[in-house]
XYZ file of C-alpha atoms in Angstrom:
566
model
C -0.009 -0.268 -0.255
C 3.145 2.476 -0.649
C 2.204 2.905 -4.319
C 2.969 6.752 -5.909
C 3.912 7.841 -2.143
C 7.120 6.062 -2.759
C 7.750 8.170 -6.034
C 7.127 11.311 -4.400
C 9.145 10.464 -1.529
C 11.961 9.376 -3.643
C 11.898 12.201 -5.804
C 12.445 14.133 -2.487
C 15.151 11.823 -1.462
C 16.828 12.094 -4.814
C 17.031 15.519 -4.554
C 18.437 15.600 -0.777
C 21.244 12.773 -2.032
C 21.718 15.053 -4.874
C 22.424 18.110 -2.783
C 24.585 16.112 -0.191
C 26.736 14.366 -2.811
C 27.364 17.733 -4.748
C 28.661 18.866 -0.817
C 30.360 15.712 0.014
C 32.515 15.895 -3.887
C 33.247 19.549 -3.103
C 34.211 18.928 0.218
C 36.778 16.126 -0.367
C 38.093 17.090 -4.024
C 39.190 20.629 -2.461
C 40.334 18.864 0.607
C 42.683 16.632 -1.126
C 43.625 19.622 -3.632
C 44.753 21.443 -0.710
C 46.629 18.384 1.215
C 48.576 17.750 -2.202
C 49.096 21.225 -4.008
C 52.681 22.001 -4.752
C 52.130 25.651 -3.750
C 50.693 25.264 -0.590
C 53.305 22.617 0.888
C 55.284 25.306 2.866
C 51.510 26.722 3.883
C 50.976 23.152 5.226
C 54.341 23.174 7.213
C 53.224 25.690 9.311
C 48.993 25.254 9.299
C 48.999 21.357 8.932
C 45.462 19.845 7.583
C 43.764 22.624 9.193
C 44.470 24.386 6.036
C 42.463 21.933 4.150
C 39.717 21.895 6.310
C 39.510 25.825 6.092
C 39.050 25.747 2.739
C 37.154 22.742 1.985
C 34.482 24.046 4.294
C 34.561 27.552 2.465
C 33.887 25.916 -1.207
C 30.625 24.376 0.441
C 29.915 27.506 2.069
C 30.031 28.994 -1.282
C 27.797 26.557 -3.105
C 25.229 26.607 -0.490
C 25.320 30.171 -0.305
C 24.642 30.166 -3.854
C 21.433 28.098 -3.534
C 20.180 29.617 -0.834
C 17.940 32.773 -2.160
C 16.685 30.748 -5.154
C 14.245 28.936 -2.868
C 12.643 32.172 -1.851
C 12.451 33.646 -5.151
C 8.554 33.712 -5.578
C 8.629 34.840 -9.009
C 11.258 32.192 -10.395
C 8.835 29.443 -8.491
C 5.552 30.803 -9.862
C 7.408 30.883 -13.134
C 8.506 27.606 -12.977
C 5.496 26.500 -11.723
C 3.565 27.932 -14.691
C 5.453 27.842 -17.735
C 7.684 24.846 -17.602
C 6.529 21.596 -19.271
C 9.479 20.269 -17.203
C 7.719 20.711 -13.774
C 4.628 18.313 -14.157
C 3.508 15.424 -11.756
C 5.737 14.436 -9.165
C 8.512 17.125 -10.195
C 5.800 20.110 -9.976
C 5.040 18.734 -6.195
C 9.280 19.600 -5.942
C 8.458 23.238 -5.699
C 6.215 23.282 -2.889
C 8.833 22.036 -0.506
C 10.858 24.957 -1.591
C 10.963 26.423 2.101
C 11.957 22.536 3.309
C 14.982 23.016 0.724
C 15.955 26.592 1.823
C 15.928 25.207 5.676
C 18.266 22.385 4.459
C 20.432 24.685 2.336
C 20.671 26.951 5.672
C 21.640 23.766 7.968
C 24.308 23.344 5.313
C 25.841 26.881 5.348
C 25.885 26.784 9.400
C 27.360 23.235 9.369
C 30.355 24.451 6.682
C 30.827 28.246 8.600
C 31.257 26.531 12.011
C 33.921 24.202 10.316
C 35.283 27.016 8.587
C 35.834 29.256 11.698
C 36.830 26.422 13.677
C 39.607 25.803 11.296
C 40.714 28.968 11.221
C 40.868 29.591 14.828
C 43.510 26.300 14.811
C 45.384 28.107 11.652
C 45.465 31.475 14.055
C 47.000 29.530 16.364
C 49.339 27.901 14.444
C 50.420 30.974 12.933
C 51.032 32.573 16.112
C 52.904 29.571 17.588
C 55.418 29.301 14.740
C 56.916 33.084 15.695
C 57.494 31.326 19.483
C 61.130 31.155 20.506
C 60.203 27.104 20.852
C 59.520 26.992 16.840
C 62.889 25.920 14.806
C 63.886 24.853 11.649
C 61.593 25.243 8.758
C 58.589 26.444 10.574
C 60.737 29.466 12.197
C 62.086 29.990 8.637
C 59.219 30.360 6.717
C 57.972 32.707 10.113
C 60.607 34.813 9.107
C 59.845 35.533 5.610
C 59.185 39.108 4.921
C 61.220 40.750 7.204
C 63.647 41.498 4.976
C 63.202 43.683 1.313
C 62.677 41.369 -1.495
C 60.748 39.173 0.530
C 57.138 38.300 0.681
C 55.764 36.932 4.053
C 53.851 33.694 4.518
C 52.629 34.023 8.136
C 50.401 37.221 8.495
C 51.469 37.218 12.237
C 54.347 39.120 12.512
C 55.518 38.574 15.895
C 55.404 36.263 18.840
C 53.839 39.458 21.014
C 51.129 40.501 18.515
C 47.801 40.345 19.860
C 46.242 37.661 17.689
C 42.709 38.994 18.193
C 43.745 42.646 17.607
C 45.562 41.880 14.228
C 42.908 39.713 12.764
C 40.259 42.523 13.721
C 42.393 45.199 11.561
C 42.163 42.608 8.292
C 39.234 42.659 5.749
C 39.082 38.480 6.639
C 38.791 39.575 10.311
C 36.355 42.140 10.568
C 34.289 40.661 7.499
C 34.529 36.969 8.837
C 33.005 38.320 12.239
C 30.429 40.501 10.370
C 29.142 37.072 8.728
C 29.439 34.941 11.468
C 27.472 37.231 13.737
C 24.660 37.688 10.934
C 24.571 34.160 10.614
C 24.031 33.706 14.307
C 21.647 36.584 14.503
C 19.825 34.812 11.300
C 19.685 31.232 12.649
C 18.256 31.598 16.327
C 15.326 34.038 15.034
C 14.357 31.568 12.472
C 13.341 29.296 15.094
C 9.634 27.900 15.025
C 9.282 29.646 18.573
C 10.462 32.540 17.595
C 8.149 32.905 14.484
C 5.508 31.915 16.459
C 6.109 34.731 19.306
C 7.162 37.498 17.160
C 7.207 37.101 13.074
C 8.153 40.726 13.431
C 11.400 39.774 15.044
C 12.061 36.968 12.409
C 11.203 39.341 9.379
C 13.396 42.213 10.219
C 16.267 39.715 11.541
C 16.283 37.808 8.388
C 17.204 41.042 6.617
C 20.590 40.998 8.085
C 21.314 38.136 5.233
C 22.045 41.242 3.072
C 25.001 42.236 5.382
C 25.999 38.633 5.618
C 26.110 38.076 1.255
C 28.087 41.809 1.190
C 30.914 40.349 3.686
C 31.127 37.113 1.806
C 31.610 38.313 -1.352
C 34.383 40.890 0.073
C 35.756 38.362 2.620
C 38.485 37.137 0.501
C 39.877 40.285 -0.496
C 42.065 40.104 2.566
C 43.655 37.265 1.091
C 45.017 35.939 4.230
C 45.849 32.575 3.194
C 49.130 32.315 1.112
C 50.454 29.864 -1.129
C 53.626 29.898 -3.056
C 53.566 32.023 -6.876
C 53.985 30.004 -9.985
C 57.167 32.290 -10.897
C 58.864 30.940 -7.615
C 57.678 27.439 -7.908
C 60.021 27.219 -11.114
C 62.968 28.836 -9.761
C 62.646 27.256 -6.188
C 62.536 23.657 -6.114
C 60.763 22.487 -3.238
C 61.889 19.162 -3.249
C 65.473 20.328 -2.870
C 65.336 23.363 -0.881
C 62.916 22.651 1.725
C 65.552 20.160 4.022
C 68.255 23.318 3.692
C 65.879 26.873 4.932
C 69.441 28.023 5.738
C 70.754 27.959 2.549
C 67.876 30.217 0.929
C 69.597 32.960 -0.825
C 72.587 30.859 -1.336
C 71.916 27.600 -3.371
C 68.204 28.207 -3.386
C 65.972 31.620 -3.908
C 63.793 32.601 -1.086
C 60.316 31.402 -1.994
C 58.072 33.798 -2.824
C 54.138 34.012 -1.509
C 50.878 35.606 -2.612
C 47.329 35.229 -1.356
C 44.833 33.160 -3.085
C 42.303 35.291 -5.093
C 38.809 35.299 -4.112
C 36.138 33.347 -5.421
C 33.110 33.411 -3.271
C 31.685 36.511 -5.156
C 31.799 34.358 -8.347
C 29.501 31.659 -6.796
C 26.930 34.584 -5.109
C 26.757 36.993 -7.997
C 24.163 34.925 -9.958
C 21.460 34.388 -7.409
C 22.117 38.038 -5.914
C 21.391 39.486 -9.283
C 18.213 37.073 -9.354
C 16.918 38.010 -5.983
C 17.788 42.032 -6.865
C 15.402 41.744 -9.548
C 12.812 40.150 -7.345
C 13.175 43.276 -5.204
C 12.823 45.430 -8.151
C 9.492 43.516 -9.445
C 8.543 44.118 -5.703
C 9.192 47.567 -5.434
C 7.310 47.773 -9.199
C 3.920 46.218 -7.713
C 4.198 48.655 -4.578
C 4.040 51.901 -6.932
C 0.776 50.378 -8.404
C -1.880 51.475 -7.010
C -4.570 49.187 -5.167
C -8.013 49.970 -4.767
C -9.926 48.961 -1.543
C -13.831 48.299 -2.696
C -15.257 46.828 0.153
C -14.242 45.857 4.178
C -16.103 43.339 6.206
C -15.556 42.541 9.732
C -16.516 38.675 10.381
C -16.854 37.121 13.917
C -13.652 36.181 15.366
C -11.733 38.522 14.574
C -11.533 37.955 10.537
C -11.091 40.965 8.440
C -12.140 40.785 4.784
C -10.524 43.033 2.653
C -11.829 43.427 -1.210
C -9.661 44.732 -3.791
C -8.974 46.115 -7.221
C -5.437 46.433 -8.908
C -4.956 47.198 -12.685
C -4.234 43.782 -14.863
C -4.048 41.650 -11.599
C -4.697 37.704 -12.815
C -5.112 35.021 -10.303
C -5.886 31.391 -10.211
C -7.532 29.182 -7.333
C -4.922 28.480 -4.346
C -2.741 31.521 -5.045
C -1.460 34.114 -2.396
C -0.281 37.558 -2.359
C 2.160 39.652 -0.236
C 0.608 42.846 1.357
C 2.113 45.676 2.738
C 0.550 48.522 5.042
C 2.948 51.325 4.848
C 1.304 53.226 7.560
C 2.133 50.178 9.742
C 5.797 49.368 8.630
C 7.512 50.075 5.368
C 9.430 47.064 5.615
C 7.083 44.231 6.534
C 5.163 42.172 3.622
C 3.242 39.292 4.693
C 1.682 36.274 2.671
C -2.130 36.115 2.797
C -4.157 33.417 0.598
C -6.695 34.707 -2.073
C -10.293 34.018 -0.847
C -11.783 35.230 -4.422
C -12.490 33.355 -7.348
C -10.951 33.975 -10.634
C -14.336 34.789 -12.028
C -14.985 37.774 -9.715
C -13.982 41.415 -10.589
C -12.173 41.531 -7.099
C -9.391 39.799 -5.479
C -10.039 39.454 -1.625
C -8.225 38.098 1.533
C -9.240 36.934 4.733
C -7.242 38.290 7.844
C -7.308 37.161 11.560
C -5.784 39.247 14.406
C -2.768 37.090 15.534
C 0.448 39.072 15.942
C 1.376 42.473 16.236
C 1.101 43.458 12.209
C -2.214 41.841 11.793
C -3.868 43.273 15.161
C -2.705 46.805 14.070
C -3.871 46.099 10.760
C -7.476 45.058 11.775
C -7.669 47.919 14.241
C -6.592 49.909 10.896
C -9.416 48.900 9.384
C -11.780 48.321 11.907
C -13.017 44.992 13.594
C -15.140 43.585 16.505
C -17.131 46.512 17.944
C -15.210 49.172 15.877
C -16.870 51.569 13.373
C -16.074 50.251 9.569
C -14.190 52.873 7.822
C -15.031 54.403 4.065
C -13.139 53.028 1.651
C -11.551 56.857 0.912
C -10.097 57.148 4.439
C -8.395 53.483 4.701
C -4.776 52.905 4.828
C -3.025 52.424 1.464
C -1.928 48.753 0.883
C 0.934 47.353 -1.699
C 0.159 43.944 -3.155
C 2.791 42.031 -4.622
C 1.869 38.785 -6.555
C 0.057 36.762 -7.056
C 2.399 33.504 -6.550
C 1.452 29.792 -7.108
C 1.010 27.482 -4.351
C 0.066 23.564 -3.779
C -3.432 24.516 -4.122
C -3.240 25.264 -7.812
C -2.830 21.750 -8.707
C -6.209 21.088 -7.211
C -8.245 21.357 -10.666
C -5.295 18.687 -11.961
C -7.061 15.203 -10.278
C -10.296 13.681 -10.884
C -10.963 13.515 -7.319
C -9.517 15.576 -4.441
C -9.630 15.812 -1.054
C -9.189 19.481 0.835
C -8.611 19.814 4.198
C -8.657 23.019 6.498
C -7.669 23.308 10.347
C -9.257 26.724 11.638
C -7.926 30.063 9.480
C -6.442 27.415 7.234
C -9.564 27.280 5.233
C -9.233 30.774 3.495
C -7.234 29.243 0.788
C -9.999 26.741 -0.129
C -12.562 29.798 -0.486
C -11.472 30.359 -3.949
C -11.149 26.898 -4.680
C -14.906 26.601 -3.895
C -16.110 29.719 -5.241
C -14.475 28.946 -8.804
C -16.414 25.829 -8.745
C -19.356 27.423 -7.998
C -18.951 29.821 -10.985
C -17.939 26.805 -13.365
C -21.117 24.562 -12.289
C -22.930 27.984 -13.311
C -21.202 28.152 -16.763
C -23.012 24.747 -18.218
C -20.532 24.785 -21.215
C -17.310 24.753 -18.763
C -15.792 21.222 -18.890
C -13.369 20.079 -15.787
C -11.694 17.540 -15.193
C -12.274 17.571 -11.228
C -15.795 15.714 -10.787
C -15.654 15.145 -7.154
C -14.279 16.989 -3.851
C -14.590 16.048 -0.313
C -13.954 18.827 2.018
C -13.352 18.994 5.459
C -12.698 21.738 7.749
C -11.727 21.142 11.919
C -12.433 24.128 14.097
C -12.234 25.118 17.535
C -14.781 28.380 17.462
C -18.343 28.131 16.305
C -18.311 31.841 15.889
C -15.755 31.269 12.995
C -17.805 29.278 10.896
C -20.340 32.118 10.245
C -18.608 33.835 7.448
C -17.670 30.581 5.311
C -21.212 28.961 6.246
C -22.894 31.330 3.504
C -20.512 30.308 0.776
C -21.343 26.705 1.399
C -24.782 27.536 1.518
C -24.954 28.894 -1.730
C -22.507 26.482 -3.314
C -25.179 23.514 -1.932
C -27.727 25.008 -3.081
C -26.240 25.954 -6.762
C -24.625 22.129 -7.154
C -28.583 20.968 -6.330
C -30.156 22.974 -8.637
C -27.435 21.748 -11.570
C -27.898 18.075 -10.220
C -24.423 17.967 -9.394
C -25.432 17.291 -5.507
C -23.159 14.180 -5.605
C -19.935 16.589 -6.589
C -19.233 18.025 -3.215
C -19.185 16.280 -0.001
C -18.072 18.501 3.080
C -17.365 17.367 6.373
C -17.351 20.536 9.190
C -15.715 19.359 12.792
C -16.649 21.336 15.333
C -13.840 20.637 18.629
C -14.798 23.017 20.951
C -18.149 23.897 22.807
C -19.347 24.761 26.290
C -22.234 23.316 28.475
C -24.559 25.908 26.691
C -23.958 25.355 23.270
C -23.983 21.609 23.971
C -27.460 21.814 25.189
C -28.599 24.066 21.864
C -27.132 21.660 19.950
C -29.340 18.948 21.526
C -32.578 20.782 21.675
C -32.111 21.355 17.924
C -30.780 18.159 16.652
C -33.679 16.828 14.677
C -34.037 20.336 12.746
C -33.393 20.439 8.775
C -30.756 22.416 8.840
C -27.729 22.641 10.827
C -28.006 24.509 14.255
C -24.281 25.938 14.043
C -23.631 26.500 10.169
C -27.365 26.611 8.975
C -26.173 24.045 6.571
C -28.034 20.952 5.443
C -25.194 18.706 6.221
C -24.688 18.575 10.237
C -21.693 19.295 12.057
C -19.403 16.613 13.290
C -18.325 17.166 16.957
C -14.907 15.811 17.976
C -12.007 15.326 15.765
C -11.997 13.149 12.189
C -11.392 9.377 11.990
C -8.656 9.695 9.397
C -8.334 5.967 8.928
C -12.085 5.753 8.303
C -12.064 9.015 6.003
C -9.209 7.631 3.576
C -10.880 4.096 3.586
C -14.246 5.318 2.525
C -12.703 7.665 -0.323
C -10.288 5.095 -1.037
C -13.247 2.646 -1.599
C -15.493 4.630 -3.310
C -12.437 5.609 -6.090
C -10.243 2.235 -6.840
C -7.988 2.762 -9.528
C -7.822 6.732 -9.046
C -5.070 9.108 -8.458
C -6.559 11.590 -5.547
C -5.115 14.705 -4.493
C -5.051 15.544 -0.974
C -4.307 19.339 -0.195
C -3.993 20.711 3.196
C -3.373 24.073 5.279
C -3.015 24.121 8.836
C -0.850 22.562 11.822
C 2.669 20.629 11.241
C 1.010 17.892 13.745
C -2.113 17.340 11.512
C 0.265 17.094 8.181
C 1.960 14.387 9.626
C -0.966 12.538 10.235
C -2.258 13.138 6.894
C 1.145 12.439 5.195
C 1.182 9.250 7.051
C -2.403 8.211 5.757
C -1.578 9.138 2.155
C 1.409 6.542 2.224
C -0.490 3.714 4.272
C -3.575 3.722 1.573
C -1.876 4.491 -1.597
C -1.664 1.051 -3.193
C 1.737 -0.671 -4.418
C -0.047 -1.842 -7.616
C 0.231 1.530 -10.298
C -3.525 0.195 -10.948
C -4.698 0.587 -7.745
C -5.291 4.001 -5.400
C -2.858 6.722 -5.226
C -3.075 9.625 -2.783
C -0.801 12.841 -3.743
C -0.303 14.884 -0.596
C 0.130 18.583 -1.055
C 0.714 21.144 1.836
C -0.199 25.245 1.462
C 3.023 26.929 2.540
C 4.227 30.455 2.297
């Protein structure tokens, strides 16, 4: 019962293993090059194998820094999703894991940065010790180079009495290395799930320290602190003959000459930085475009609906936009799923007050007891997008299971509205012919704003003779004694007491084993898309259900899991 789930997971594993393979190849290849390269033989005499550790980790660090911006280039992802014939089926679903890959690459950066910093700390200690009175022979001779005219130094620590920390912080490599390390620590510590939940604004602002990180990375190698023998010197200074007789340098052997390795980090990151700069230019251009707010609706449970218009705005069900309110913050952009259908002459979002920024926005527009303002008096909004998301694939299946938890229902509003409009157009042919919709919610008041849409859809489907098309299941997980008494009192009525719909509300949590069994039994030999928006814990359960109830037989039923994420 593993089926096509194996194919999807196999592709993910292949991509991760490919990334790991490239990292390992770059690390091992660079490590052995610096361990064996003749021009760095004298450098290895002082530093030992930590030279290779520092340089190998630096190459892997550059590689991962080249990748880190690509998964968060939203316009690039949307372009690949919408126009490339290469990204279909299982490959297309890999695009929905862009944030997972972004995090994976970030871990790669942290690991390689840690190795790089650690190796250079050992290098610094080796440089310092080689200037000590205890140093002798070839090590001492190499460290003294550069004290007389016509010599180039190999050891950047010039005397044993030098304060290595002070010396380090007077170099380009030292200053930029410190800035890069501090920026990376700040970015990683503020990216934890706890920080994002407690203060998304803190996460947002500190993440923009990446600008300092990349600028520092691009110029970090300009100091050329790691030095090797020049090609000209290698021709004149025979290492095999001269390395054992440093006291005869300038007599039998010319003094070896050294230079720093040319910086290369900028070559790795220039392309992605230009691409990301183009992303920001597109965002700035969209920021300048006028957004007209046509209607503001305050729904129960602190949900604000904004209806807007924008010139040449085209969308598909399931897409999302980034919204900025300059009067609240000139830097913050927050993602919100579009809840309108493409057939409507406006686009809308539903926003729940769940943080500092959203609370300020709801207050500015008026919710829960505050007087709603006229459109002309409302704060200005900027909109970037729309961008593609996993839900845009829902029409690619004959059967789809749409599962929402709490405010996670918003992505499915656009989908259900689009289905409603397609039902109105008799000539429209749609591959999708069955939708199972599940909504799990704790607060009965939250159902109110969405129940009208379900009621209209329920009525229209019945009129068109397509009552079987949509099967919806609403689960209420929280209620008090008064509500329970009221529910019991009106249980026998035709309309549900909570939603007003014909389909009764379920109380408690769904039995997912039962639900998946029923769907699999009703649709044998079908490819079924499972689309979810909600918390991570439930996502893991649904992912497991898709794996368990997908058939190993290619002719059997297969569940394809898709999670909405921004």
